[in-house]
Amino acid sequence: MHLSLRGALVTRWSGVQGATVPGASTPRWQHGRVVCVRSSSGSERARPARQQQRHHQQQLSALQEERDASIELARVCAQRSRRLLARAQGLARYAGEQVARGDASGAAALMRTRSQVQQTLELNISRGKNNLALAAKLESIIDVRELEELVRLLRDVA
């Protein structure tokens, strides 16, 4: 009976204690039977390396997706900042018109609103900058991981 367990071929023998199998390691007892572990074939030995490579590729993909999401969020912040800036400028113009008409209380309310828009604009700009900084850090991590993967592949080929 042959069972494949994580890259090793396990052969179970019913028999006498101390029985050996050609090419097997030292026999072990398990549940009254001798269990011998032999080295696996080349394709089975390569399986952990392929799994590790797949794991690295998944991590790299996740980092790239996070970087792309950060860049997209920074782009959205830039668009929103342009709209907020236009709104703040419009409020300032309209407040000036209110002062010219003699409506000081209306102009003061508009300036308070403009101040709130300016605060939102500053927070939005900060958020965009933070996302760009995150994207830059992720890009450097991705570069290092890709270089490590390249070195690993070259080492495997050699």
XYZ file of N, CA, C and O in Angstrom:
632
model
N 0.847 -1.163 0.000
C 0.000 0.000 0.000
C 0.898 1.233 0.000
O 1.784 1.364 0.823
N 0.699 2.163 -0.926
C 1.509 3.370 -1.032
C 0.642 4.579 -0.718
O -0.433 4.737 -1.251
N 1.122 5.449 0.143
C 0.435 6.685 0.497
C 1.375 7.846 0.234
O 2.509 7.835 0.687
N 0.922 8.845 -0.494
C 1.759 10.012 -0.750
C 1.475 11.055 0.316
O 0.362 11.498 0.467
N 2.491 11.417 1.080
C 2.346 12.392 2.152
C 3.402 13.471 2.007
O 4.581 13.221 2.252
N 3.018 14.653 1.588
C 3.895 15.820 1.530
C 5.269 15.524 0.927
O 6.296 15.748 1.538
N 5.279 14.996 -0.264
C 6.539 14.797 -0.959
C 7.273 13.531 -0.593
O 8.352 13.282 -1.075
N 6.730 12.696 0.266
C 7.393 11.447 0.635
C 6.475 10.288 0.297
O 5.274 10.382 0.443
N 7.040 9.212 -0.153
C 6.272 8.015 -0.461
C 6.390 7.092 0.738
O 7.476 6.659 1.100
N 5.273 6.798 1.368
C 5.278 5.981 2.578
C 4.835 4.581 2.191
O 3.800 4.401 1.570
N 5.628 3.603 2.563
C 5.304 2.203 2.295
C 5.039 1.524 3.623
O 5.873 1.553 4.516
N 3.859 0.897 3.753
C 3.516 0.213 4.998
C 3.710 -1.286 4.779
O 3.206 -1.849 3.824
N 4.442 -1.892 5.697
C 4.714 -3.313 5.625
C 4.171 -3.987 6.862
O 4.438 -3.564 7.971
N 3.402 -5.044 6.659
C 3.020 -5.891 7.788
C 4.138 -6.893 7.932
O 4.479 -7.576 6.987
N 4.717 -6.923 9.053
C 5.803 -7.870 9.158
C 6.472 -7.821 10.502
O 5.964 -7.288 11.466
N 7.634 -8.353 10.502
C 8.411 -8.518 11.709
C 9.156 -7.232 12.020
O 9.575 -6.514 11.108
N 9.331 -6.958 13.300
C 10.087 -5.781 13.695
C 11.487 -5.866 13.111
O 12.121 -6.908 13.142
N 11.953 -4.756 12.551
C 13.292 -4.728 11.993
C 13.314 -5.027 10.511
O 14.369 -5.064 9.916
N 12.154 -5.268 9.881
C 12.117 -5.528 8.445
C 12.565 -4.274 7.706
O 12.296 -3.167 8.116
N 13.290 -4.484 6.624
C 13.783 -3.346 5.858
C 13.315 -3.440 4.427
O 13.010 -4.521 3.927
N 13.259 -2.296 3.780
C 12.873 -2.210 2.382
C 14.056 -1.597 1.649
O 14.624 -0.616 2.121
N 14.450 -2.155 0.502
C 15.570 -1.579 -0.233
C 15.322 -0.111 -0.549
O 14.250 0.255 -0.991
N 16.306 0.736 -0.284
C 16.191 2.168 -0.559
C 15.441 2.929 0.505
O 15.191 4.107 0.357
N 15.038 2.271 1.597
C 14.249 2.944 2.627
C 15.144 3.404 3.756
O 16.242 2.906 3.956
N 14.627 4.343 4.537
C 15.354 4.791 5.714
C 15.127 3.788 6.832
O 14.491 2.757 6.637
N 15.633 4.084 8.008
C 15.458 3.190 9.148
C 13.974 2.986 9.405
O 13.214 3.957 9.459
N 13.538 1.739 9.561
C 12.103 1.497 9.746
C 11.622 2.025 11.095
O 12.362 2.077 12.060
N 10.349 2.438 11.117
C 9.705 2.886 12.346
C 8.486 2.015 12.581
O 7.878 1.522 11.640
N 8.123 1.881 13.838
C 6.920 1.133 14.195
C 5.764 2.102 14.357
O 5.901 3.167 14.940
N 4.610 1.705 13.805
C 3.412 2.507 13.973
C 2.222 1.565 13.983
O 1.991 0.852 13.025
N 1.505 1.552 15.075
C 0.317 0.703 15.246
C 0.612 -0.766 14.946
O -0.128 -1.436 14.225
N 1.726 -1.250 15.452
C 2.069 -2.659 15.293
C 2.604 -3.019 13.925
O 2.763 -4.189 13.620
N 2.858 -2.044 13.079
C 3.381 -2.301 11.746
C 4.646 -1.490 11.537
O 4.821 -0.434 12.112
N 5.501 -1.953 10.663
C 6.708 -1.218 10.318
C 6.352 -0.223 9.228
O 5.732 -0.574 8.235
N 6.738 1.012 9.414
C 6.505 2.048 8.410
C 7.871 2.536 7.955
O 8.687 2.953 8.764
N 8.134 2.445 6.670
C 9.410 2.876 6.111
C 9.157 4.052 5.182
O 8.182 4.063 4.443
N 10.027 5.019 5.202
C 9.896 6.195 4.345
C 11.054 6.185 3.361
O 12.201 6.130 3.765
N 10.744 6.183 2.072
C 11.774 6.264 1.053
C 11.769 7.656 0.450
O 10.780 8.358 0.524
N 12.886 7.968 -0.183
C 12.934 9.275 -0.839
C 11.965 9.263 -2.007
O 11.738 8.241 -2.641
N 11.383 10.409 -2.297
C 10.368 10.498 -3.330
C 10.998 10.746 -4.692
O 12.182 11.019 -4.811
N 10.180 10.667 -5.716
C 10.669 10.908 -7.068
C 10.966 12.390 -7.256
O 10.567 13.233 -6.455
N 11.630 12.748 -8.346
C 12.016 14.133 -8.610
C 10.827 15.073 -8.682
O 10.873 16.186 -8.191
N 9.724 14.613 -9.301
C 8.567 15.505 -9.421
C 7.938 15.760 -8.061
O 7.436 16.840 -7.805
N 7.983 14.743 -7.176
C 7.427 14.938 -5.845
C 8.342 15.817 -4.998
O 7.871 16.573 -4.154
N 9.652 15.767 -5.218
C 10.572 16.638 -4.489
C 10.411 18.085 -4.931
O 10.621 18.997 -4.165
N 10.053 18.293 -6.178
C 9.893 19.647 -6.702
C 8.586 20.284 -6.238
O 8.440 21.492 -6.331
N 7.656 19.475 -5.744
C 6.355 20.002 -5.346
C 6.460 21.108 -4.299
O 5.837 22.151 -4.482
N 7.227 20.953 -3.211
C 7.318 22.059 -2.246
C 7.896 23.326 -2.867
O 7.475 24.432 -2.535
N 8.829 23.198 -3.786
C 9.407 24.372 -4.446
C 8.344 25.066 -5.292
O 8.264 26.298 -5.307
N 7.517 24.283 -5.983
C 6.439 24.874 -6.786
C 5.414 25.544 -5.885
O 4.912 26.624 -6.206
N 5.101 24.920 -4.761
C 4.156 25.523 -3.826
C 4.713 26.818 -3.260
O 3.996 27.804 -3.120
N 5.995 26.825 -2.954
C 6.634 28.033 -2.440
C 6.624 29.127 -3.504
O 6.328 30.280 -3.202
N 6.911 28.752 -4.731
C 6.901 29.725 -5.823
C 5.488 30.275 -6.022
O 5.304 31.482 -6.201
N 4.477 29.413 -5.960
C 3.084 29.844 -6.090
C 2.713 30.800 -4.952
O 2.059 31.819 -5.168
N 3.198 30.476 -3.734
C 2.929 31.329 -2.575
C 3.562 32.709 -2.770
O 2.929 33.737 -2.504
N 4.801 32.741 -3.266
C 5.477 34.015 -3.521
C 4.743 34.810 -4.601
O 4.615 36.032 -4.496
N 4.262 34.115 -5.629
C 3.521 34.797 -6.688
C 2.216 35.386 -6.155
O 1.828 36.495 -6.537
N 1.540 34.662 -5.263
C 0.305 35.168 -4.673
C 0.579 36.394 -3.812
O -0.173 37.375 -3.853
N 1.665 36.351 -3.038
C 2.031 37.511 -2.229
C 2.359 38.704 -3.115
O 1.947 39.837 -2.833
N 3.093 38.457 -4.181
C 3.464 39.520 -5.106
C 2.213 40.113 -5.760
O 2.092 41.342 -5.870
N 1.282 39.268 -6.151
C 0.031 39.754 -6.745
C -0.764 40.598 -5.754
O -1.325 41.631 -6.120
N -0.803 40.155 -4.501
C -1.524 40.908 -3.474
C -0.882 42.277 -3.258
O -1.588 43.293 -3.125
N 0.448 42.326 -3.238
C 1.140 43.606 -3.084
C 0.868 44.524 -4.277
O 0.657 45.731 -4.108
N 0.866 43.959 -5.471
C 0.609 44.763 -6.666
C -0.822 45.303 -6.662
O -1.057 46.454 -7.033
N -1.773 44.473 -6.226
C -3.161 44.929 -6.149
C -3.307 46.048 -5.125
O -4.013 47.034 -5.369
N -2.638 45.912 -3.987
C -2.699 46.952 -2.962
C -2.055 48.249 -3.463
O -2.570 49.343 -3.228
N -0.928 48.120 -4.170
C -0.281 49.298 -4.754
C -1.204 49.985 -5.755
O -1.384 51.200 -5.723
N -1.830 49.206 -6.631
C -2.732 49.769 -7.628
C -3.938 50.439 -6.973
O -4.392 51.500 -7.418
N -4.444 49.830 -5.892
C -5.572 50.428 -5.174
C -5.162 51.743 -4.523
O -5.936 52.718 -4.527
N -3.951 51.814 -3.987
C -3.456 53.056 -3.378
C -3.297 54.150 -4.428
O -3.639 55.311 -4.180
N -2.793 53.788 -5.584
C -2.637 54.764 -6.662
C -4.004 55.257 -7.131
O -4.203 56.462 -7.348
N -4.940 54.351 -7.258
C -6.296 54.737 -7.679
C -6.939 55.656 -6.644
O -7.582 56.653 -7.002
N -6.770 55.359 -5.374
C -7.322 56.201 -4.318
C -6.664 57.586 -4.334
O -7.346 58.606 -4.133
N -5.375 57.652 -4.591
C -4.697 58.944 -4.697
C -5.228 59.733 -5.894
O -5.407 60.958 -5.809
N -5.517 59.047 -6.986
C -6.090 59.699 -8.172
C -7.470 60.262 -7.861
O -7.791 61.402 -8.206
N -8.272 59.487 -7.150
C -9.611 59.933 -6.761
C -9.508 61.143 -5.824
O -10.278 62.102 -5.937
N -8.548 61.114 -4.919
C -8.325 62.250 -4.014
C -7.943 63.503 -4.795
O -8.384 64.613 -4.453
N -7.130 63.347 -5.815
C -6.726 64.495 -6.629
C -7.933 65.096 -7.352
O -8.088 66.326 -7.394
N -8.792 64.240 -7.882
C -10.003 64.736 -8.543
C -10.907 65.466 -7.551
O -11.425 66.547 -7.849
N -11.084 64.889 -6.376
C -11.920 65.515 -5.361
C -11.305 66.836 -4.899
O -12.020 67.815 -4.665
N -9.991 66.876 -4.784
C -9.312 68.108 -4.378
C -9.555 69.226 -5.384
O -9.758 70.384 -4.994
N -9.529 68.893 -6.671
C -9.818 69.910 -7.694
C -11.239 70.453 -7.536
O -11.468 71.665 -7.635
N -12.190 69.568 -7.265
C -13.581 70.010 -7.070
C -13.711 70.873 -5.813
O -14.399 71.895 -5.821
N -13.046 70.445 -4.717
C -13.106 71.219 -3.473
C -12.455 72.593 -3.640
O -12.958 73.595 -3.108
N -11.344 72.649 -4.366
C -10.673 73.920 -4.606
C -11.587 74.856 -5.398
O -11.712 76.050 -5.065
N -12.224 74.324 -6.435
C -13.154 75.144 -7.228
C -14.317 75.625 -6.354
O -14.751 76.785 -6.470
N -14.803 74.768 -5.488
C -15.901 75.150 -4.582
C -15.460 76.251 -3.623
O -16.207 77.222 -3.395
N -14.268 76.133 -3.043
C -13.761 77.148 -2.110
C -13.588 78.489 -2.827
O -13.933 79.547 -2.269
N -13.076 78.457 -4.054
C -12.912 79.701 -4.813
C -14.261 80.326 -5.146
O -14.436 81.548 -5.067
N -15.222 79.483 -5.505
C -16.577 79.975 -5.796
C -17.219 80.611 -4.568
O -17.880 81.648 -4.660
N -17.038 79.972 -3.404
C -17.582 80.533 -2.165
C -16.943 81.879 -1.837
O -17.622 82.812 -1.372
N -15.637 81.999 -2.062
C -14.940 83.273 -1.804
C -15.476 84.375 -2.727
O -15.710 85.512 -2.276
N -15.681 84.065 -3.994
C -16.234 85.046 -4.935
C -17.639 85.476 -4.526
O -17.972 86.666 -4.521
N -18.445 84.467 -4.183
C -19.826 84.761 -3.805
C -19.870 85.575 -2.512
O -20.704 86.482 -2.365
N -18.959 85.296 -1.551
C -18.886 86.085 -0.312
C -18.521 87.536 -0.641
O -19.073 88.475 -0.030
N -17.610 87.728 -1.596
C -17.259 89.084 -2.034
C -18.460 89.804 -2.620
O -18.669 91.004 -2.393
N -19.281 89.098 -3.401
C -20.497 89.687 -3.966
C -21.478 90.061 -2.850
O -22.143 91.100 -2.924
N -21.568 89.215 -1.827
C -22.473 89.492 -0.707
C -22.033 90.753 0.044
O -22.869 91.563 0.454
N -20.728 90.926 0.226
C -20.205 92.116 0.896
C -20.537 93.348 0.058
O -20.941 94.397 0.593
N -20.377 93.252 -1.269
C -20.669 94.381 -2.169
C -22.146 94.767 -2.096
O -22.498 95.930 -2.233
N -23.024 93.816 -1.864
C -24.459 94.079 -1.739
C -24.813 94.626 -0.357
O -25.926 95.055 -0.137
N -23.892 94.474 0.575
C -24.154 94.967 1.923
C -24.677 93.900 2.868
O -25.137 94.198 3.965
N -24.598 92.622 2.465
C -25.069 91.523 3.316
C -23.867 90.901 4.040
O -23.326 89.879 3.620
N -23.480 91.516 5.153
C -22.292 91.066 5.886
C -22.531 89.721 6.565
O -21.626 88.873 6.626
N -23.752 89.498 7.077
C -24.020 88.219 7.762
C -24.006 87.057 6.767
O -23.513 85.968 7.072
N -24.518 87.271 5.560
C -24.486 86.239 4.523
C -23.060 85.942 4.089
O -22.683 84.786 3.860
N -22.246 86.992 3.988
C -20.836 86.827 3.611
C -20.088 86.070 4.692
O -19.243 85.212 4.385
N -20.376 86.343 5.971
C -19.711 85.641 7.072
C -20.066 84.155 7.052
O -19.199 83.295 7.271
N -21.336 83.839 6.764
C -21.758 82.436 6.683
C -21.042 81.733 5.528
O -20.607 80.578 5.661
N -20.912 82.445 4.417
C -20.209 81.864 3.268
C -18.734 81.631 3.581
O -18.147 80.633 3.163
N -18.124 82.539 4.315
C -16.704 82.378 4.672
C -16.510 81.216 5.650
O -15.485 80.523 5.594
N -17.474 80.997 6.557
C -17.393 79.825 7.451
C -17.486 78.534 6.631
O -16.734 77.596 6.859
N -18.398 78.527 5.670
C -18.526 77.361 4.792
C -17.246 77.152 3.995
O -16.764 76.022 3.846
N -16.675 78.263 3.499
C -15.413 78.174 2.757
C -14.305 77.606 3.642
O -13.490 76.802 3.188
N -14.282 78.021 4.891
C -13.278 77.516 5.826
C -13.422 76.002 6.011
O -12.422 75.271 6.044
N -14.665 75.523 6.113
C -14.891 74.082 6.240
C -14.442 73.338 4.979
O -13.853 72.256 5.054
N -14.727 73.926 3.822
C -14.303 73.319 2.554
C -12.781 73.278 2.488
O -12.193 72.283 2.037
N -12.111 74.333 2.956
C -10.645 74.377 2.970
C -10.076 73.282 3.872
O -9.086 72.629 3.523
N -10.694 73.077 5.045
C -10.237 72.011 5.952
C -10.394 70.641 5.296
O -9.496 69.796 5.371
N -11.537 70.442 4.648
C -11.766 69.178 3.941
C -10.751 69.002 2.821
O -10.229 67.900 2.609
N -10.451 70.088 2.131
C -9.455 70.051 1.056
C -8.084 69.645 1.598
O -7.402 68.799 1.016
N -7.677 70.225 2.713
C -6.381 69.893 3.314
C -6.319 68.419 3.737
O -5.310 67.740 3.522
N -7.410 67.929 4.346
C -7.450 66.513 4.733
C -7.392 65.606 3.509
O -6.714 64.568 3.518
N -8.089 66.005 2.458
C -8.107 65.211 1.243
C -6.732 65.186 0.580
O -6.282 64.143 0.096
N -6.057 66.319 0.567
C -4.694 66.385 0.007
C -3.758 65.493 0.817
O -2.948 64.744 0.252
N -3.890 65.534 2.133
C -3.068 64.693 3.006
C -3.327 63.215 2.741
O -2.390 62.410 2.671
N -4.587 62.866 2.576
C -4.944 61.474 2.284
C -4.326 61.019 0.962
O -3.789 59.916 0.854
N -4.400 61.868 -0.051
C -3.804 61.538 -1.343
C -2.300 61.356 -1.248
O -1.733 60.422 -1.823
N -1.629 62.255 -0.509
C -0.178 62.134 -0.337
C 0.183 60.849 0.404
O 1.158 60.174 0.053
N -0.594 60.514 1.435
C -0.332 59.278 2.178
C -0.489 58.052 1.287
O 0.296 57.101 1.385
N -1.490 58.057 0.429
C -1.683 56.926 -0.483
C -0.562 56.829 -1.504
O -0.136 55.732 -1.859
N -0.073 57.971 -1.974
C 1.069 57.944 -2.898
C 2.329 57.436 -2.203
O 3.111 56.683 -2.791
N 2.518 57.838 -0.937
C 3.681 57.349 -0.185
C 3.573 55.838 0.029
O 4.571 55.112 -0.094
N 2.359 55.358 0.344
C 2.153 53.914 0.504
C 2.441 53.187 -0.798
O 3.114 52.151 -0.805
N 1.971 53.730 -1.916
C 2.214 53.103 -3.217
C 3.711 53.047 -3.519
O 4.199 52.044 -4.053
N 4.439 54.094 -3.156
C 5.890 54.103 -3.394
C 6.584 53.041 -2.540
O 7.483 52.331 -3.021
N 6.172 52.900 -1.282
C 6.759 51.870 -0.415
C 6.429 50.481 -0.933
O 7.290 49.589 -0.944
N 5.190 50.278 -1.345
C 4.809 48.976 -1.899
C 5.592 48.672 -3.170
O 5.990 47.527 -3.395
N 5.815 49.686 -3.986
C 6.589 49.489 -5.209
C 8.008 49.043 -4.894
O 8.552 48.150 -5.551
N 8.618 49.635 -3.867
C 9.977 49.217 -3.506
C 9.979 47.787 -2.962
O 10.890 47.010 -3.262
N 8.960 47.415 -2.203
C 8.853 46.039 -1.700
C 8.665 45.072 -2.861
O 9.282 44.003 -2.906
N 7.833 45.454 -3.816
C 7.591 44.610 -4.996
C 8.890 44.424 -5.777
O 9.204 43.310 -6.217
N 9.650 45.499 -5.943
C 10.930 45.398 -6.658
C 11.865 44.410 -5.967
O 12.505 43.583 -6.621
N 11.944 44.489 -4.642
C 12.811 43.572 -3.888
C 12.326 42.138 -4.049
O 13.125 41.223 -4.288
N 11.019 41.917 -3.925
C 10.471 40.562 -4.067
C 10.711 39.998 -5.461
O 11.035 38.818 -5.615
N 10.535 40.827 -6.481
C 10.778 40.357 -7.848
C 12.245 40.010 -8.050
O 12.561 39.025 -8.723
N 13.131 40.809 -7.470
C 14.562 40.520 -7.566
C 14.898 39.218 -6.841
O 15.657 38.391 -7.362
N 14.314 39.014 -5.657
C 14.531 37.762 -4.929
C 14.032 36.569 -5.741
O 14.679 35.525 -5.788
N 12.884 36.723 -6.378
C 12.324 35.641 -7.197
C 13.236 35.348 -8.386
O 13.463 34.189 -8.721
N 13.769 36.379 -8.998
C 14.680 36.203 -10.120
C 15.937 35.471 -9.677
O 16.394 34.534 -10.344
N 16.489 35.858 -8.541
C 17.679 35.187 -8.002
C 17.376 33.724 -7.707
O 18.161 32.830 -8.021
N 16.202 33.457 -7.124
C 15.806 32.090 -6.812
C 15.664 31.248 -8.081
O 16.131 30.120 -8.156
N 15.067 31.841 -9.122
C 14.930 31.120 -10.382
C 16.293 30.850 -11.019
O 16.531 29.762 -11.549
N 17.183 31.840 -10.994
C 18.515 31.630 -11.545
C 19.284 30.568 -10.774
O 20.035 29.795 -11.363
N 19.103 30.532 -9.466
C 19.771 29.534 -8.628
C 19.232 28.132 -8.960
O 19.978 27.178 -9.006
N 17.906 28.039 -9.207
C 17.312 26.753 -9.540
C 17.784 26.251 -10.892
O 17.955 25.053 -11.101
N 17.983 27.163 -11.828
C 18.430 26.788 -13.177
C 19.876 26.319 -13.149
O 20.262 25.397 -13.829
N 20.685 26.986 -12.326
C 22.128 26.677 -12.283
C 22.423 25.391 -11.575
O 21.834 24.529 -11.279
